[in-house]
PDB file of C-alpha atoms in Angstrom:
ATOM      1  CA  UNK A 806      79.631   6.765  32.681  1.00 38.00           C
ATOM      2  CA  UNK A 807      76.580   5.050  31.116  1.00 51.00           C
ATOM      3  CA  UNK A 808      74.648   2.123  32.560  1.00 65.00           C
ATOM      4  CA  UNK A 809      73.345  -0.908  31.213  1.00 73.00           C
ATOM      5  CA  UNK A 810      69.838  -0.879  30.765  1.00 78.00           C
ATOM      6  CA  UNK A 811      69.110  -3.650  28.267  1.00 82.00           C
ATOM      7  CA  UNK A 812      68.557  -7.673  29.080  1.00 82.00           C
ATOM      8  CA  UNK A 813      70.623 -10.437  27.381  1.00 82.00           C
ATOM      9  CA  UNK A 814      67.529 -11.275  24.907  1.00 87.00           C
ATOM     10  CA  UNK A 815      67.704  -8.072  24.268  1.00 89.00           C
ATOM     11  CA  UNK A 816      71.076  -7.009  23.296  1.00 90.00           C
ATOM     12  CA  UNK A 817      71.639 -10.410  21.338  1.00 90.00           C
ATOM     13  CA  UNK A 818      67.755  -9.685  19.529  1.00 92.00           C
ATOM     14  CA  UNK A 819      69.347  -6.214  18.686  1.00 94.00           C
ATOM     15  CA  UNK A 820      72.834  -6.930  17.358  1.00 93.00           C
ATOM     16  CA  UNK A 821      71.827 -10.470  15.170  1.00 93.00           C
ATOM     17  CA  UNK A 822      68.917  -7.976  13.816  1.00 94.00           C
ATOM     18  CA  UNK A 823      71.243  -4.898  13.017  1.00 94.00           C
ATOM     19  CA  UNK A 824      73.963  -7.256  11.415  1.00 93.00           C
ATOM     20  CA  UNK A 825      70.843  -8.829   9.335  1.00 93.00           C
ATOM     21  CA  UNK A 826      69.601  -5.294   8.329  1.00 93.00           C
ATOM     22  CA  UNK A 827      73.041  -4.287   7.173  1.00 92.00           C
ATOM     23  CA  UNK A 828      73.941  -7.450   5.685  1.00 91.00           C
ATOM     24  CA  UNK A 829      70.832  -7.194   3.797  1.00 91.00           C
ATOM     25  CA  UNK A 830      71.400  -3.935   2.794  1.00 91.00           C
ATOM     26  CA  UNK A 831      74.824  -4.696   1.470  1.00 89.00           C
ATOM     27  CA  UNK A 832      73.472  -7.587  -0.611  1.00 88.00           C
ATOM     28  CA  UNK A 833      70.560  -5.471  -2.588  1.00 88.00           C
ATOM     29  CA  UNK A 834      68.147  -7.191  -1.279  1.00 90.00           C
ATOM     30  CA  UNK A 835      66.702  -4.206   0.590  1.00 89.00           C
ATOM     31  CA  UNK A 836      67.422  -1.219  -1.657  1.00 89.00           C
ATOM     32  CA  UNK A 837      66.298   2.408  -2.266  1.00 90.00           C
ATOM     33  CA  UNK A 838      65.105   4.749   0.595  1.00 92.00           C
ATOM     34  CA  UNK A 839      63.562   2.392   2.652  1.00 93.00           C
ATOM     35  CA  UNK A 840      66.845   0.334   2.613  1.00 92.00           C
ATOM     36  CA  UNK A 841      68.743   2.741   3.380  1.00 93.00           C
ATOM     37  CA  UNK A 842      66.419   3.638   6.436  1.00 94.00           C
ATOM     38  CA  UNK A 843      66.308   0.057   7.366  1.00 94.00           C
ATOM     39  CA  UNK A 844      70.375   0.117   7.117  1.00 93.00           C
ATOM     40  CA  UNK A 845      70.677   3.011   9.067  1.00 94.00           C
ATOM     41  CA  UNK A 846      68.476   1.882  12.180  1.00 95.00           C
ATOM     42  CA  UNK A 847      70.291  -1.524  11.723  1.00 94.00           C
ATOM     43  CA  UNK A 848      73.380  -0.047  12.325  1.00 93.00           C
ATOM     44  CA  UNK A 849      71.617   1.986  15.653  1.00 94.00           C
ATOM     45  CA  UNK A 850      70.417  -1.593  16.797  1.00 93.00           C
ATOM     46  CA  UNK A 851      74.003  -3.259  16.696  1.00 93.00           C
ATOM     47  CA  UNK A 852      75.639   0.184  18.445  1.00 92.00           C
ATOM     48  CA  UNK A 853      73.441  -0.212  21.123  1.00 92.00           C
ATOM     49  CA  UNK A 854      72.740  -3.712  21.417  1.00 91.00           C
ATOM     50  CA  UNK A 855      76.886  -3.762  21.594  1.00 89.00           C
ATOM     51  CA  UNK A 856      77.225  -1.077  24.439  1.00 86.00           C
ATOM     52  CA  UNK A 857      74.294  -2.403  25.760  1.00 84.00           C
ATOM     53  CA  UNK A 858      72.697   1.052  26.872  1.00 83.00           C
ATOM     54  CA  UNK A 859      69.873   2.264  24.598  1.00 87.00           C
ATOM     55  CA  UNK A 860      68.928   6.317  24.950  1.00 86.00           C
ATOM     56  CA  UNK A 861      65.860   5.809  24.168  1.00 87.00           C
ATOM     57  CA  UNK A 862      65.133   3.357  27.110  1.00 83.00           C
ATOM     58  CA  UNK A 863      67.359   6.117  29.599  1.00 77.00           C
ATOM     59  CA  UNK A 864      64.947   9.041  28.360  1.00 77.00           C
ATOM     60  CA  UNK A 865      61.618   7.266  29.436  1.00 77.00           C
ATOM     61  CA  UNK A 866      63.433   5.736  32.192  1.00 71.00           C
ATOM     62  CA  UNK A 867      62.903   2.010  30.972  1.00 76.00           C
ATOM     63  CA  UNK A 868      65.225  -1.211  31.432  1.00 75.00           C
ATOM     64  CA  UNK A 869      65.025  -4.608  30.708  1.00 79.00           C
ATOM     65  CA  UNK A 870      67.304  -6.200  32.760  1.00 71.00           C
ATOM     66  CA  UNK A 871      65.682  -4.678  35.739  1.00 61.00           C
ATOM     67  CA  UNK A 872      66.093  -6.797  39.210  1.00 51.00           C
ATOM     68  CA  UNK A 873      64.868  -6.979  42.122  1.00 40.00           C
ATOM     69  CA  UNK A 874      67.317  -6.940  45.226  1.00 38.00           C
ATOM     70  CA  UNK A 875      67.351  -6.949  48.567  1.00 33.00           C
ATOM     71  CA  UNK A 876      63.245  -6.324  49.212  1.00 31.00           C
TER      72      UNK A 876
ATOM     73  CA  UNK B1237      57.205   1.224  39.729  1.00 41.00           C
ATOM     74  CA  UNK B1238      58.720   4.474  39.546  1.00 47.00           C
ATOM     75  CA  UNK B1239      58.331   6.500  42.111  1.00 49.00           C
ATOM     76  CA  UNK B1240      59.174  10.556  41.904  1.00 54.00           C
ATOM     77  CA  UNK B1241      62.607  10.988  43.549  1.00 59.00           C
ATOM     78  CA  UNK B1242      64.679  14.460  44.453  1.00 59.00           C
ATOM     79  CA  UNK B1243      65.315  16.774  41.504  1.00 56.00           C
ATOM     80  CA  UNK B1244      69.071  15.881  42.609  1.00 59.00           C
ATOM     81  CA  UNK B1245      68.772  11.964  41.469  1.00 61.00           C
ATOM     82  CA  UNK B1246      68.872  12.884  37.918  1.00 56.00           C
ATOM     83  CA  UNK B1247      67.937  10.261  35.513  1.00 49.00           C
ATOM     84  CA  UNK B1248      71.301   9.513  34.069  1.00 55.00           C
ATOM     85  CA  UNK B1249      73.378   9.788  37.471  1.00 65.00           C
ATOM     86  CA  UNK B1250      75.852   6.759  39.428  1.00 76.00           C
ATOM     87  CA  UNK B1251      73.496   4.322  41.157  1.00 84.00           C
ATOM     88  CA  UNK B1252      72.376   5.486  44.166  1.00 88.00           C
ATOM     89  CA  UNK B1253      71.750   4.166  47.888  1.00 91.00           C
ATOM     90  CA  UNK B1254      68.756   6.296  49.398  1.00 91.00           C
ATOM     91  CA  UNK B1255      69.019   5.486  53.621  1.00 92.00           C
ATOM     92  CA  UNK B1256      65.589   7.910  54.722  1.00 92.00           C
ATOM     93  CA  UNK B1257      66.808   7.325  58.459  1.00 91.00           C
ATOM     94  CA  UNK B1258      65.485   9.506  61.755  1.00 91.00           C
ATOM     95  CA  UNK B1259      68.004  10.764  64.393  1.00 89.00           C
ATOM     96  CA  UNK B1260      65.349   8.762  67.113  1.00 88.00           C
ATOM     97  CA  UNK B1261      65.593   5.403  64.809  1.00 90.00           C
ATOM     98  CA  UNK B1262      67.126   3.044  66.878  1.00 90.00           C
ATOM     99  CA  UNK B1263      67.551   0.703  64.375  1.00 89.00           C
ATOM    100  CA  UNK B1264      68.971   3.445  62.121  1.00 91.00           C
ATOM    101  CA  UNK B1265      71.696   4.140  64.697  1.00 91.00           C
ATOM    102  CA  UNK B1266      72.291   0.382  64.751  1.00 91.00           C
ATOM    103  CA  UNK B1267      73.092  -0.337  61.388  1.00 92.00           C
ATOM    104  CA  UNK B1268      74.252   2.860  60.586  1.00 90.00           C
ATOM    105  CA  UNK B1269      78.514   1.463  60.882  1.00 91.00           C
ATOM    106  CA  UNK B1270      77.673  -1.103  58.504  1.00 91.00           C
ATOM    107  CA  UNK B1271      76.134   0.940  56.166  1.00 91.00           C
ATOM    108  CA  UNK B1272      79.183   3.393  56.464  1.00 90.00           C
ATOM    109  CA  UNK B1273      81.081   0.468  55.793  1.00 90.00           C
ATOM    110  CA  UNK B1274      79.287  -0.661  52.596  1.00 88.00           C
ATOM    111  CA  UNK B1275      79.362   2.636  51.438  1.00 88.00           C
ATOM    112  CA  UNK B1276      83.110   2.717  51.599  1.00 86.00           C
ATOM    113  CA  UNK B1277      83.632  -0.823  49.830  1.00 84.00           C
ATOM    114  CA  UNK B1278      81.460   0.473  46.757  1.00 82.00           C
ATOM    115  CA  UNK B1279      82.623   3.577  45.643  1.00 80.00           C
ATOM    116  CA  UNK B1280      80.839   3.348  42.697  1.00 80.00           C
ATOM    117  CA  UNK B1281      77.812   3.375  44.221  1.00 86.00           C
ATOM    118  CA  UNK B1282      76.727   6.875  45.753  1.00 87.00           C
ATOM    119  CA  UNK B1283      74.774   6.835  49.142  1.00 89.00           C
ATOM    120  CA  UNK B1284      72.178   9.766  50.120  1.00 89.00           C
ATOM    121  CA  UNK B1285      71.035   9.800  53.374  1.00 90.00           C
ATOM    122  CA  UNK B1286      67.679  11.634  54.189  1.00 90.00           C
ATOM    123  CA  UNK B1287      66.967  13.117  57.524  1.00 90.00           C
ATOM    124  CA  UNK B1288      62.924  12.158  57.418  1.00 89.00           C
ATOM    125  CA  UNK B1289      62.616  14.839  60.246  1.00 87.00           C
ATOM    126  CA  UNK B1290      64.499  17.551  58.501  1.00 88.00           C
ATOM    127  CA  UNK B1291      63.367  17.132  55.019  1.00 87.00           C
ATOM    128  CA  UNK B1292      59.741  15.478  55.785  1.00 86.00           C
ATOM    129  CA  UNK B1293      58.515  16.847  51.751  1.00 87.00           C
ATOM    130  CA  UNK B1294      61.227  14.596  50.189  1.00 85.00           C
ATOM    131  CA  UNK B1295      60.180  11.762  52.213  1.00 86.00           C
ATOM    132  CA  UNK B1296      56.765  12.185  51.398  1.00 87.00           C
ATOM    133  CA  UNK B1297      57.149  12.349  47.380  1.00 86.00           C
ATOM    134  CA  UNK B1298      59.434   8.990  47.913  1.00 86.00           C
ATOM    135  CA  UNK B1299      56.436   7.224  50.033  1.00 86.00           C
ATOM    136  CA  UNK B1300      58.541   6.431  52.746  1.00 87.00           C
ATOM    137  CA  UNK B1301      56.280   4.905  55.475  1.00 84.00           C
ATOM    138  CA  UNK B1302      58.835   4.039  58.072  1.00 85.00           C
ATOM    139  CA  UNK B1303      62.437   4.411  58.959  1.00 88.00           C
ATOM    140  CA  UNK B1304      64.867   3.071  58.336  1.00 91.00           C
ATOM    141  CA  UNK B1305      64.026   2.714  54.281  1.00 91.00           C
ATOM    142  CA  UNK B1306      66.914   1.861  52.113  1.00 91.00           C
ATOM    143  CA  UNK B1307      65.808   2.513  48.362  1.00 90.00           C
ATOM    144  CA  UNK B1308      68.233   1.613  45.067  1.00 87.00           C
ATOM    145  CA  UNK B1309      68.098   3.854  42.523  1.00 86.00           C
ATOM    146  CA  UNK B1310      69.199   3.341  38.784  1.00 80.00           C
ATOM    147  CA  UNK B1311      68.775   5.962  35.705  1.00 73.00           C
ATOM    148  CA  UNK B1312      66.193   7.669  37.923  1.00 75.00           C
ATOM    149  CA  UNK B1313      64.197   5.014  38.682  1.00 78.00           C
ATOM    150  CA  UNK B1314      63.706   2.981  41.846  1.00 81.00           C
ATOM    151  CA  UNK B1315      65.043  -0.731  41.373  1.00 82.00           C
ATOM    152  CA  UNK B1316      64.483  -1.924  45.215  1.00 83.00           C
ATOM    153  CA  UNK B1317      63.336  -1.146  48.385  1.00 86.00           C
ATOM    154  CA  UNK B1318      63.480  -2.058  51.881  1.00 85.00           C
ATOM    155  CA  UNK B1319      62.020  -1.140  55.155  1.00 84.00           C
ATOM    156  CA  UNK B1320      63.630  -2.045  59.008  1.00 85.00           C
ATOM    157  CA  UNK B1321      66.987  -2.977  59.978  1.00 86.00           C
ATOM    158  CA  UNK B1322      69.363  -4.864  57.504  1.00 87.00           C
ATOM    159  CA  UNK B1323      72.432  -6.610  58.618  1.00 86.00           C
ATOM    160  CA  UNK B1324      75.380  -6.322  57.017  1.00 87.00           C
ATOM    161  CA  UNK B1325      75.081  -8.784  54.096  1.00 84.00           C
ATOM    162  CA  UNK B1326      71.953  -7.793  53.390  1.00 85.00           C
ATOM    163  CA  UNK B1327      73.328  -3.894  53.496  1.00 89.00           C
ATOM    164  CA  UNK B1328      76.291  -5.133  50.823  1.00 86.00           C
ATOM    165  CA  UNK B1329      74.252  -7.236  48.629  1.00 83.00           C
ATOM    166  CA  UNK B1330      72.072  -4.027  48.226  1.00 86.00           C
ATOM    167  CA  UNK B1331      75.227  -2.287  46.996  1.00 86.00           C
ATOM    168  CA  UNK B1332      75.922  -5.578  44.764  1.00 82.00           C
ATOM    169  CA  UNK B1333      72.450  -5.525  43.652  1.00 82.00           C
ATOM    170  CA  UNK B1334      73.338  -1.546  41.811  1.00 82.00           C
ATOM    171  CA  UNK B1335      77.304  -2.268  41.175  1.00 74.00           C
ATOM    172  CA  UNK B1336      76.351  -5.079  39.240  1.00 64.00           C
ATOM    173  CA  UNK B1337      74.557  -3.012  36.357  1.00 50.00           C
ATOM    174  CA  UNK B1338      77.870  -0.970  36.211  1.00 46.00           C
ATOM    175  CA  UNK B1339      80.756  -3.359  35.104  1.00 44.00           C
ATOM    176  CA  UNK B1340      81.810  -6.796  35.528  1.00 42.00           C
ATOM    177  CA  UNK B1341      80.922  -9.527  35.247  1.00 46.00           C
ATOM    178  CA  UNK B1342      78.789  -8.096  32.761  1.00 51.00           C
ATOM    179  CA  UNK B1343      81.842  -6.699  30.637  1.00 62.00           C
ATOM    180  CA  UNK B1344      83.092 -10.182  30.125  1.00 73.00           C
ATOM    181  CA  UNK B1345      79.270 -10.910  28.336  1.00 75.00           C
ATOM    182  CA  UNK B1346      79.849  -7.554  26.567  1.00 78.00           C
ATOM    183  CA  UNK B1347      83.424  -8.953  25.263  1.00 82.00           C
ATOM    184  CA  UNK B1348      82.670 -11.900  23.839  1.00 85.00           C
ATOM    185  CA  UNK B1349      79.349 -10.488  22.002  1.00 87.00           C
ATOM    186  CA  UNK B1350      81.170  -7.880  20.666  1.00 88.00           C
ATOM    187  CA  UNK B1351      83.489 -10.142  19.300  1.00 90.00           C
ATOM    188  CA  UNK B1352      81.375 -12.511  17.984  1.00 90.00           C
ATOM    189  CA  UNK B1353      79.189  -9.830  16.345  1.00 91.00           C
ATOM    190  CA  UNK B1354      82.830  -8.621  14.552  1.00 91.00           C
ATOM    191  CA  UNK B1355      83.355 -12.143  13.324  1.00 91.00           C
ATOM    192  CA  UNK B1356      79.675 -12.378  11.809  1.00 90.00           C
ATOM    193  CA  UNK B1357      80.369  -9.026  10.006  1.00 89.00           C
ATOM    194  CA  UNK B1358      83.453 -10.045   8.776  1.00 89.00           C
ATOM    195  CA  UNK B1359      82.191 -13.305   7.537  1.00 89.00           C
ATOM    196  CA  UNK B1360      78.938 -11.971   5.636  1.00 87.00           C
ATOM    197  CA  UNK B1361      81.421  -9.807   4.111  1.00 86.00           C
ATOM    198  CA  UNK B1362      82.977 -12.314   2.266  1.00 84.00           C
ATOM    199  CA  UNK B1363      79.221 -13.311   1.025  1.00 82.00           C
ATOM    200  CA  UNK B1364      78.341 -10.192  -0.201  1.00 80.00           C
ATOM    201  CA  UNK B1365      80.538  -9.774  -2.773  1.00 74.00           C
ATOM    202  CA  UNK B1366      83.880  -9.118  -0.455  1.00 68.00           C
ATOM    203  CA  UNK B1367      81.607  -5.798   1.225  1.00 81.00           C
ATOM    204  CA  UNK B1368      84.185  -3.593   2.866  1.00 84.00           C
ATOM    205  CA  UNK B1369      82.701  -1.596   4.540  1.00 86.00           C
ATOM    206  CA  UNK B1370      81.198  -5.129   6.309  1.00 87.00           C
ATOM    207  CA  UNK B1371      84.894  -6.045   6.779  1.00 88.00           C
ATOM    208  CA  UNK B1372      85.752  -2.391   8.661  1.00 88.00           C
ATOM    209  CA  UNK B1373      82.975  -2.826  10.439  1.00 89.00           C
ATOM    210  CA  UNK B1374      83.486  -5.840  11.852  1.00 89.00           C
ATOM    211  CA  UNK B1375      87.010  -5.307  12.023  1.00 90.00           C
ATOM    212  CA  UNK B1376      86.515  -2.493  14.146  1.00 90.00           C
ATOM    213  CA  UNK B1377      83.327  -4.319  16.460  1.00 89.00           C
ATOM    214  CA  UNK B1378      86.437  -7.298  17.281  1.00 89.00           C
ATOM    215  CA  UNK B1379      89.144  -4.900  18.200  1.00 89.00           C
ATOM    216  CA  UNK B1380      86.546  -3.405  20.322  1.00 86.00           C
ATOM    217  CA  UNK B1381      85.296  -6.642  21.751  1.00 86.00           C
ATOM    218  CA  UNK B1382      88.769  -7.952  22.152  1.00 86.00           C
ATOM    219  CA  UNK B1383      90.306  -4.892  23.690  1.00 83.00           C
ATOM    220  CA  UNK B1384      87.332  -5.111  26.369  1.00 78.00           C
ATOM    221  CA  UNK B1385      88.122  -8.796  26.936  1.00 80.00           C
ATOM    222  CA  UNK B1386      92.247  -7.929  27.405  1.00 80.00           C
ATOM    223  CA  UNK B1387      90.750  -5.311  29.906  1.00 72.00           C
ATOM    224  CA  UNK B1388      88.764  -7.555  31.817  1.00 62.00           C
ATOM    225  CA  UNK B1389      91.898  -9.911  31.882  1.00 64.00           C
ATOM    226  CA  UNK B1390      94.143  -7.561  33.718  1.00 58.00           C
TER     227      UNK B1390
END
């Protein structure tokens, strides 16, 4: 089972951002390799802004929607 | 902060309770039933229990200055901590505090963006020149998003 480890900001900053990088994509207006790139880690950004658990963030042991509790 | 934790709290493992408690710890004894009972009410939620005079090396590396400590532990990485007694709200909003980076109420949130995000896709597809691969794509985000809503629903 994985764990959210990403904020609200975050996860809403990371799937309107990967829908605009695809979107753009689709409508040639970014193009050749570095479109494709930028397409590709658009789609990455609305995977895990939609599952809300980022790899990345689990491998250097980072969250953003860390709280504090009973302390 | 992070603070180094047993090589047995791996970094992707269930959120974990960590009770360092002493066998002499009177207040350990005394809130030892509620924490039994907390433990039992969030089965999501694993609880480790640390002898500090048994394994003195693992309470060292975790910092633990008194007993008892309760610490919350998420990917790895300490999220709380708390030193002396606890009663037993305190003891379940603890557990609350790690069960609620698990599933609801969160999943609801999680529904309704991924729906939304589906609908966007699906829209811009009709503005870039009827894109299918937009439309299966967001096709597939809002059954996704709407299957995780009907689950929440039941």
């Amino acid at each position: 089972m994985k764990f959210i480890n990403q904020a609200g900001w975050d996860r809403i900053l990371r799937v309107f951002g990967g829908i605009a990088l695809i979107v753009l994509y689709f409508a040639d207006v970014l193009t050749g390799t570095l479109g494709i790139i930028l397409a590709v880690a658009g789609g990455v950004f609305l995977v895990t802004g939609l599952a809300g658990w980022c790899p990345i963030y689990a491998m250097f042991r980072i969250r953003t929607n860390r709280e504090v509790g009973a302390s | 902060m992070a603070v180094p934790l047993p090589a047995d709290l791996d970094a992707n493992g269930a959120p974990t309770l960590l009770q360092v408690w002493a066998p002499r710890c009177a207040s350990c004894q005394a809130m030892e039933p509620d924490l039994v009972a907390s433990a039992y009410a969030h089965p999501d939620i694993r609880l480790v229990r640390v002898d500090a005079g048994a394994e003195p090396e693992t309470v060292a590396s975790l910092r633990v200055l008194g007993t008892p400590t309760v610490i919350g532990i998420v990917d790895g990485a300490e999220v709380f901590r708390r030193t002396g007694r606890m009663t037993r709200t305190e003891i379940d909003q603890a557990f609350e505090s790690l069960a609620g980076d698990t599933t609801p109420p969160v999943a609801t949130t999680d529904g309704w963006l991924r729906v939304l995000a589906g609908a966007t896709l699906i829209v811009a597809g009709f503005f870039v020149e009827l894109s299918w691969p937009l439309f299966l794509g967001g096709a597939s985000v809002l059954v996704w998003g709407t299957s995780t809503l009907l689950q929440r629903s039941t």
